[in-house]
């Protein structure tokens, strides 16, 4: 009875509060996206074909884009609007995932697709773009809101931003935003230089640094899991958690990207950006609200709290690896040094493992082990939270060691997104025999709903001005700070590469790194 | 692939405890490795039990069991539930129950997802027994949603007997024999959380109109429909616009044909026209001489229920529109 009255009271309150007249229905409508033009630099590139255009089309399919919407592709190749539309038509049809293709909708969507040829080094090209934007604004009613998406070589980011500013395209009657892809510099100094040049052209709040890992549904679900439930947060600290292991393993090699990869390496390519952002999401303090700056402030604070290694600490807390020939499954895989475009004496790391410590009250003394590698036994990304064992081993005699297995919480990012908890259970029968069992929540299959691709989420966020899942200058610099001592130390070493066979979990030194703490890697 | 336990003898009394025991046995059996696959790794196979609510569907016995089964199976992917289907039939003194599980193997996975189902067949005079059986079968601590598809239940005026079983009652007022606006208004007045699939069907259209109108307040909006009398969707659009834009003149006009009263065209100040296609799928709109197409869901019952089951709180905008219609 009491509940019934409480419910009535809530209903009356809500009704009174909503007397304002509006057509909006927040309970059922998707968030509103404003009219805008998306200008894609590198429109002829792979990312545009495989990810960006399919994501924009899918957003149109779901009715998430405003009627006043346009895409302008920019690249060096001379092409007509129709040629570009035809190319994008083929790409969207080919790369659209888990989604039907509607020819009629494409025709309507394609009316808003335009092309502008231009060299990023040519100041005239920006004036041409300005004219094109004016025409598009008039015909498509984009209200002079423009999102510039730089899907180009990172070395061109600053040049394009300066070109846009030179033509006055960084300001307008509507909003202006610029999206850049990682890597944000190749070290702390170059990241600082890039930020400095970008910020001369755009305000920091207008710069969206995309990290597609943060757009993944399960990474976002970490926040829902931690802060939407009351039972986990009290355990989420050094008192109950023994260590945290973050793994991002690929079963393939560099597959023709040897030349690019040779410049980057696993530490730069994965740990400095994606995995440190994941770690920040796992370990950050609760934000006071789910708003862009509140969440990013907490992530940044965590990244700044990572202990910076002294040079002499690097060997014990990091491992570099490079795969040699081997097999993944039944498939033979050539070693990294045999890859096209790779120097035969390359010192590039295709595997990196690091022990990070966080200097704050919550995490003091808890090691965060991060590893990533190519040519591993399977493709898997996950976070394993290892809890401390029960304080009193009262079942030890009857359990043959099973009780000593601590509770473990696994947050799986890919391929099967989900959460599982390992705990001890009594075996059926007489006596008190314990055994570990796993309680599983499979995100993708418990909910059959299609998860949006990371680029759909992130593009829509940029269009609506929500930067929560984008990284900020201070976050980029804090994560470079954390890895720079390792990069500096490694650059002085001559590694005996290759040091692990394709299809294995990395070099033995990686196991030794954990053994020093009395831990072992989880085999995913 | 339903896994059936043998239906209990008709003469036996139906006890919730017994049904729950049979459900438990069903899960135990499904968890065992298949005899045909003795080498299977028990960690790789098996089934995953998922439950987010209890879905209680009241249907008439004549309704196509296969169609309903497919709809409920489709819902399980987004809203894994314990499903209780109550089939109501003519005659007297009949009451029967069986349990089974509906399973599917998600693409690329090694483990089946299964949801449990209880089917109760009862004659109308056993409704009180049905309520006594269904109540204890609901999964504790999770929402209970009633899907009311039985015209028989409405005709018999027996709604009240089953309403207490659910936190939310979902109907489709556009279905023949379904509860109309009067009954829906009564449910609202009694404090029930209510959903109407006729309202859910126009969500995407409403969203598009809201987006197109942005913050502008038009002088007139005309809703054209095909038929002599406006159907529930046309009435809902009118009520929604009236309650949201009090200073705008809203008109509803039919073409006098024998059609079912579905909306066909919405005209805003002669500047915006939204053309609706029979059967859904998309709409076309014309604004300042600019014609565009917008994709819309087909509005299958499964899609609509998926949307409706996600809302188990009072829906203010819906209730405001319904109150306007029933006032």
Coordinates of C-alpha atoms in Angstrom, one line a residue, chain B residues 4-302:
Chain B
X4 CA 9.6 -29.9 -23.4
X5 CA 8.9 -31.6 -20.2
X6 CA 5.9 -33.9 -20.5
X7 CA 2.6 -32.0 -19.9
X8 CA 1.2 -32.9 -16.6
X9 CA -2.0 -34.9 -16.3
X10 CA -5.1 -32.8 -16.8
X11 CA -6.6 -34.2 -13.6
X12 CA -3.6 -33.1 -11.5
X13 CA -3.9 -29.8 -9.6
X14 CA -1.5 -27.2 -11.0
X15 CA 0.8 -25.9 -8.3
X16 CA 3.3 -23.1 -8.7
X17 CA 5.9 -25.1 -6.7
X18 CA 5.6 -28.0 -9.1
X19 CA 6.1 -25.7 -12.1
X20 CA 9.1 -24.1 -10.5
X21 CA 10.5 -27.5 -9.7
X22 CA 10.0 -28.6 -13.4
X23 CA 11.8 -25.4 -14.5
X24 CA 14.7 -26.2 -12.2
X25 CA 14.9 -29.7 -13.6
X26 CA 14.8 -28.3 -17.1
X27 CA 17.8 -26.2 -16.4
X28 CA 19.7 -29.1 -14.8
X29 CA 19.1 -31.2 -17.8
X30 CA 20.1 -28.5 -20.3
X31 CA 23.3 -27.9 -18.4
X32 CA 24.4 -31.6 -18.9
X33 CA 26.7 -32.3 -21.8
X34 CA 24.8 -33.7 -24.8
X35 CA 25.0 -37.5 -25.1
X36 CA 25.7 -37.0 -28.8
X37 CA 28.8 -35.0 -28.1
X38 CA 30.6 -36.9 -25.3
X39 CA 33.9 -35.2 -26.0
X40 CA 32.5 -31.7 -25.6
X41 CA 34.3 -29.5 -23.1
X42 CA 31.8 -28.6 -20.4
X43 CA 33.3 -25.1 -20.2
X44 CA 32.8 -24.5 -23.9
X45 CA 29.2 -25.7 -24.3
X46 CA 26.2 -25.5 -22.1
X47 CA 23.6 -22.9 -21.8
X48 CA 23.5 -19.4 -20.3
X49 CA 20.5 -18.5 -18.2
X50 CA 19.4 -14.9 -18.5
X51 CA 16.5 -13.1 -17.0
X52 CA 15.7 -9.4 -16.8
X53 CA 11.9 -9.5 -16.1
X54 CA 8.8 -11.7 -16.1
X55 CA 6.7 -11.3 -19.2
X56 CA 3.1 -12.5 -18.7
X57 CA 1.2 -12.7 -22.0
X58 CA -2.6 -13.2 -22.1
X59 CA -3.7 -14.5 -25.4
X60 CA -6.8 -16.2 -26.9
X61 CA -6.3 -19.9 -27.5
X62 CA -7.1 -19.6 -31.2
X63 CA -4.1 -17.3 -31.7
X64 CA -1.3 -18.7 -33.8
X65 CA 1.0 -20.3 -31.3
X66 CA 3.9 -20.3 -33.8
X67 CA 3.6 -16.6 -34.5
X68 CA 3.4 -15.7 -30.8
X69 CA 6.3 -18.1 -30.0
X70 CA 8.5 -16.4 -32.6
X71 CA 7.6 -12.9 -31.3
X72 CA 8.4 -13.9 -27.7
X73 CA 11.6 -15.7 -28.8
X74 CA 12.6 -12.5 -30.6
X75 CA 12.0 -10.4 -27.5
X76 CA 14.2 -12.7 -25.4
X77 CA 17.3 -11.4 -27.1
X78 CA 16.9 -7.8 -25.9
X79 CA 14.7 -8.6 -22.8
X80 CA 15.7 -12.1 -21.5
X81 CA 12.7 -13.0 -19.3
X82 CA 10.8 -15.7 -17.7
X83 CA 7.9 -15.9 -20.0
X84 CA 4.4 -17.0 -18.9
X85 CA 1.9 -17.4 -21.7
X86 CA -1.7 -17.7 -20.6
X87 CA -3.9 -19.1 -23.3
X88 CA -7.6 -18.4 -22.6
X89 CA -10.2 -20.6 -24.2
X90 CA -13.9 -21.1 -24.3
X91 CA -15.6 -23.8 -22.2
X92 CA -15.3 -24.4 -18.5
X93 CA -13.1 -26.0 -15.9
X94 CA -10.0 -26.4 -18.0
X95 CA -6.6 -25.6 -16.6
X96 CA -3.3 -27.0 -17.8
X97 CA 0.4 -26.0 -17.7
X98 CA 3.7 -27.0 -19.2
X99 CA 7.2 -25.7 -19.0
X100 CA 9.8 -25.5 -21.7
X101 CA 12.9 -23.5 -22.6
X102 CA 13.5 -21.4 -25.7
X103 CA 17.1 -21.4 -26.7
X104 CA 19.2 -19.9 -29.4
X105 CA 22.8 -19.9 -30.3
X106 CA 24.1 -16.4 -30.9
X107 CA 26.2 -16.1 -34.0
X108 CA 29.8 -16.9 -33.4
X109 CA 29.2 -18.1 -29.8
X110 CA 29.7 -21.6 -28.4
X111 CA 27.1 -21.3 -25.7
X112 CA 23.3 -21.3 -26.1
X113 CA 21.2 -18.6 -24.5
X114 CA 18.0 -20.0 -23.0
X115 CA 15.0 -18.5 -21.5
X116 CA 12.4 -20.4 -19.6
X117 CA 8.7 -20.4 -20.6
X118 CA 5.6 -21.6 -18.9
X119 CA 2.4 -22.0 -20.9
X120 CA -0.9 -22.1 -19.0
X121 CA -4.1 -23.0 -20.9
X122 CA -7.2 -22.1 -19.0
X123 CA -10.9 -21.6 -19.5
X124 CA -12.3 -18.2 -18.6
X125 CA -13.9 -19.4 -15.4
X126 CA -10.5 -20.5 -14.1
X127 CA -9.1 -17.0 -14.2
X128 CA -8.9 -16.7 -10.4
X129 CA -6.8 -19.9 -10.4
X130 CA -4.6 -18.5 -13.1
X131 CA -3.8 -15.4 -11.0
X132 CA -3.0 -17.7 -8.1
X133 CA -0.6 -19.7 -10.2
X134 CA 1.1 -16.9 -12.2
X135 CA 1.7 -14.7 -9.2
X136 CA 4.2 -17.0 -7.5
X137 CA 5.8 -17.8 -10.8
X138 CA 7.1 -14.3 -11.3
X139 CA 10.8 -13.8 -10.8
X140 CA 11.3 -11.9 -7.6
X141 CA 12.8 -8.4 -7.6
X142 CA 12.5 -8.0 -11.3
X143 CA 9.8 -6.1 -13.3
X144 CA 6.6 -7.9 -14.3
X145 CA 5.0 -6.9 -17.5
X146 CA 1.7 -8.0 -18.8
X147 CA 1.1 -8.2 -22.5
X148 CA -2.6 -8.2 -23.0
X149 CA -3.6 -9.6 -26.4
X150 CA -6.7 -11.5 -25.4
X151 CA -9.8 -10.0 -26.8
X152 CA -11.8 -12.6 -24.8
X153 CA -10.4 -11.2 -21.5
X154 CA -11.5 -7.7 -22.5
X155 CA -14.9 -8.8 -23.7
X156 CA -15.6 -10.6 -20.5
X157 CA -14.7 -7.5 -18.5
X158 CA -12.3 -9.7 -16.5
X159 CA -9.3 -7.3 -16.8
X160 CA -9.3 -6.5 -13.1
X161 CA -8.6 -10.1 -12.1
X162 CA -5.2 -10.1 -13.7
X163 CA -4.0 -6.5 -13.5
X164 CA -2.5 -7.0 -10.1
X165 CA 0.0 -9.4 -11.5
X166 CA 2.0 -6.8 -13.4
X167 CA 4.0 -3.6 -12.9
X168 CA 3.2 -2.6 -16.4
X169 CA 0.3 -3.5 -18.8
X170 CA 1.0 -3.3 -22.5
X171 CA -1.8 -3.4 -25.1
X172 CA -2.1 -2.6 -28.7
X173 CA -5.2 -0.5 -29.2
X174 CA -5.0 -0.9 -32.9
X175 CA -5.6 -4.6 -32.7
X176 CA -9.1 -5.8 -33.3
X177 CA -10.8 -6.5 -30.0
X178 CA -8.1 -4.9 -27.9
X179 CA -8.8 -2.5 -25.0
X180 CA -9.7 0.9 -26.3
X181 CA -8.9 4.4 -25.0
X182 CA -11.6 4.1 -22.4
X183 CA -10.1 1.0 -20.8
X184 CA -6.6 2.4 -21.1
X185 CA -7.7 5.6 -19.4
X186 CA -9.2 3.5 -16.6
X187 CA -6.0 1.7 -16.1
X188 CA -4.1 5.0 -15.9
X189 CA -6.6 6.4 -13.4
X190 CA -6.1 3.3 -11.3
X191 CA -2.4 4.1 -11.2
X192 CA -1.1 1.4 -13.5
X193 CA 1.9 1.9 -15.7
X194 CA 0.5 1.4 -19.2
X195 CA 1.8 1.1 -22.7
X196 CA 0.1 1.1 -26.0
X197 CA 1.9 -0.3 -29.1
X198 CA -0.2 2.1 -31.2
X199 CA 1.7 4.9 -29.4
X200 CA 5.0 3.1 -29.7
X201 CA 4.4 2.8 -33.5
X202 CA 4.5 6.6 -33.9
X203 CA 7.7 7.2 -31.9
X204 CA 10.0 7.6 -34.8
X205 CA 7.5 9.7 -36.6
X206 CA 7.1 12.0 -33.6
X207 CA 10.9 12.2 -33.2
X208 CA 11.2 13.3 -36.9
X209 CA 8.5 15.9 -36.5
X210 CA 10.1 17.2 -33.3
X211 CA 13.4 17.5 -35.1
X212 CA 11.9 19.1 -38.2
X213 CA 9.9 21.7 -36.2
X214 CA 12.9 22.3 -33.9
X215 CA 11.8 25.2 -31.7
X216 CA 9.3 26.7 -34.1
X217 CA 5.7 26.9 -33.1
X218 CA 3.5 26.5 -36.2
X219 CA 0.1 28.1 -36.6
X220 CA -1.6 25.0 -38.0
X221 CA -1.0 21.4 -38.4
X222 CA -3.3 19.1 -40.3
X223 CA -3.2 15.3 -40.0
X224 CA -4.8 13.5 -42.9
X225 CA -5.8 9.9 -42.5
X226 CA -7.3 7.2 -44.8
X227 CA -10.8 6.2 -43.6
X228 CA -14.0 7.5 -42.1
X229 CA -12.8 7.4 -38.5
X230 CA -9.3 8.2 -37.3
X231 CA -7.4 5.2 -36.0
X232 CA -5.5 5.2 -32.7
X233 CA -2.3 6.4 -34.2
X234 CA -3.8 9.4 -35.9
X235 CA -5.6 10.2 -32.6
X236 CA -2.4 9.9 -30.7
X237 CA -0.5 12.2 -33.1
X238 CA -3.3 14.8 -32.7
X239 CA -3.3 14.5 -28.9
X240 CA 0.4 14.7 -28.7
X241 CA 0.6 17.8 -30.8
X242 CA -2.3 19.4 -29.0
X243 CA -0.8 18.8 -25.6
X244 CA 2.7 19.9 -26.8
X245 CA 1.7 22.9 -28.8
X246 CA -1.3 24.5 -27.1
X247 CA -1.2 27.6 -29.3
X248 CA -1.2 25.6 -32.6
X249 CA -4.4 24.8 -34.3
X250 CA -4.5 21.0 -34.9
X251 CA -6.9 19.5 -37.4
X252 CA -7.7 15.8 -38.1
X253 CA -9.3 15.0 -41.5
X254 CA -10.2 11.7 -43.1
X255 CA -10.7 10.9 -46.7
X256 CA -14.0 9.1 -46.2
X257 CA -12.7 5.8 -47.6
X258 CA -13.2 2.4 -46.1
X259 CA -9.6 2.3 -44.9
X260 CA -8.6 1.7 -41.2
X261 CA -7.9 5.3 -40.2
X262 CA -4.1 5.3 -40.4
X263 CA -2.4 8.7 -40.9
X264 CA -1.2 9.4 -44.4
X265 CA 0.0 13.0 -44.4
X266 CA 1.0 15.6 -41.9
X267 CA 1.0 19.2 -43.1
X268 CA 2.6 22.0 -41.1
X269 CA 1.7 25.6 -42.1
X270 CA 1.9 24.5 -45.8
X271 CA 5.7 24.6 -45.4
X272 CA 6.3 21.0 -44.3
X273 CA 4.6 17.9 -45.5
X274 CA 5.4 14.5 -44.1
X275 CA 4.1 11.6 -46.3
X276 CA 3.6 8.3 -44.5
X277 CA 3.8 5.0 -46.3
X278 CA 1.3 2.2 -45.6
X279 CA 3.3 -0.5 -43.8
X280 CA 6.0 1.8 -42.4
X281 CA 9.7 1.4 -43.3
X282 CA 10.2 5.0 -44.3
X283 CA 8.6 8.4 -44.6
X284 CA 9.2 11.2 -47.1
X285 CA 9.0 14.9 -46.2
X286 CA 9.1 18.0 -48.1
X287 CA 10.3 21.2 -46.5
X288 CA 10.8 24.5 -48.4
X289 CA 10.7 22.6 -51.7
X290 CA 13.4 20.1 -50.5
X291 CA 12.3 16.5 -50.5
X292 CA 14.0 14.0 -48.2
X293 CA 13.5 10.4 -47.2
X294 CA 13.9 9.2 -43.6
X295 CA 14.2 5.5 -42.6
X296 CA 11.7 4.2 -40.1
X297 CA 11.5 0.9 -38.4
X298 CA 8.8 -1.4 -39.9
X299 CA 7.0 -1.5 -36.6
X300 CA 6.7 -5.2 -36.2
X301 CA 5.2 -6.3 -33.0
X302 CA 8.6 -7.6 -31.8

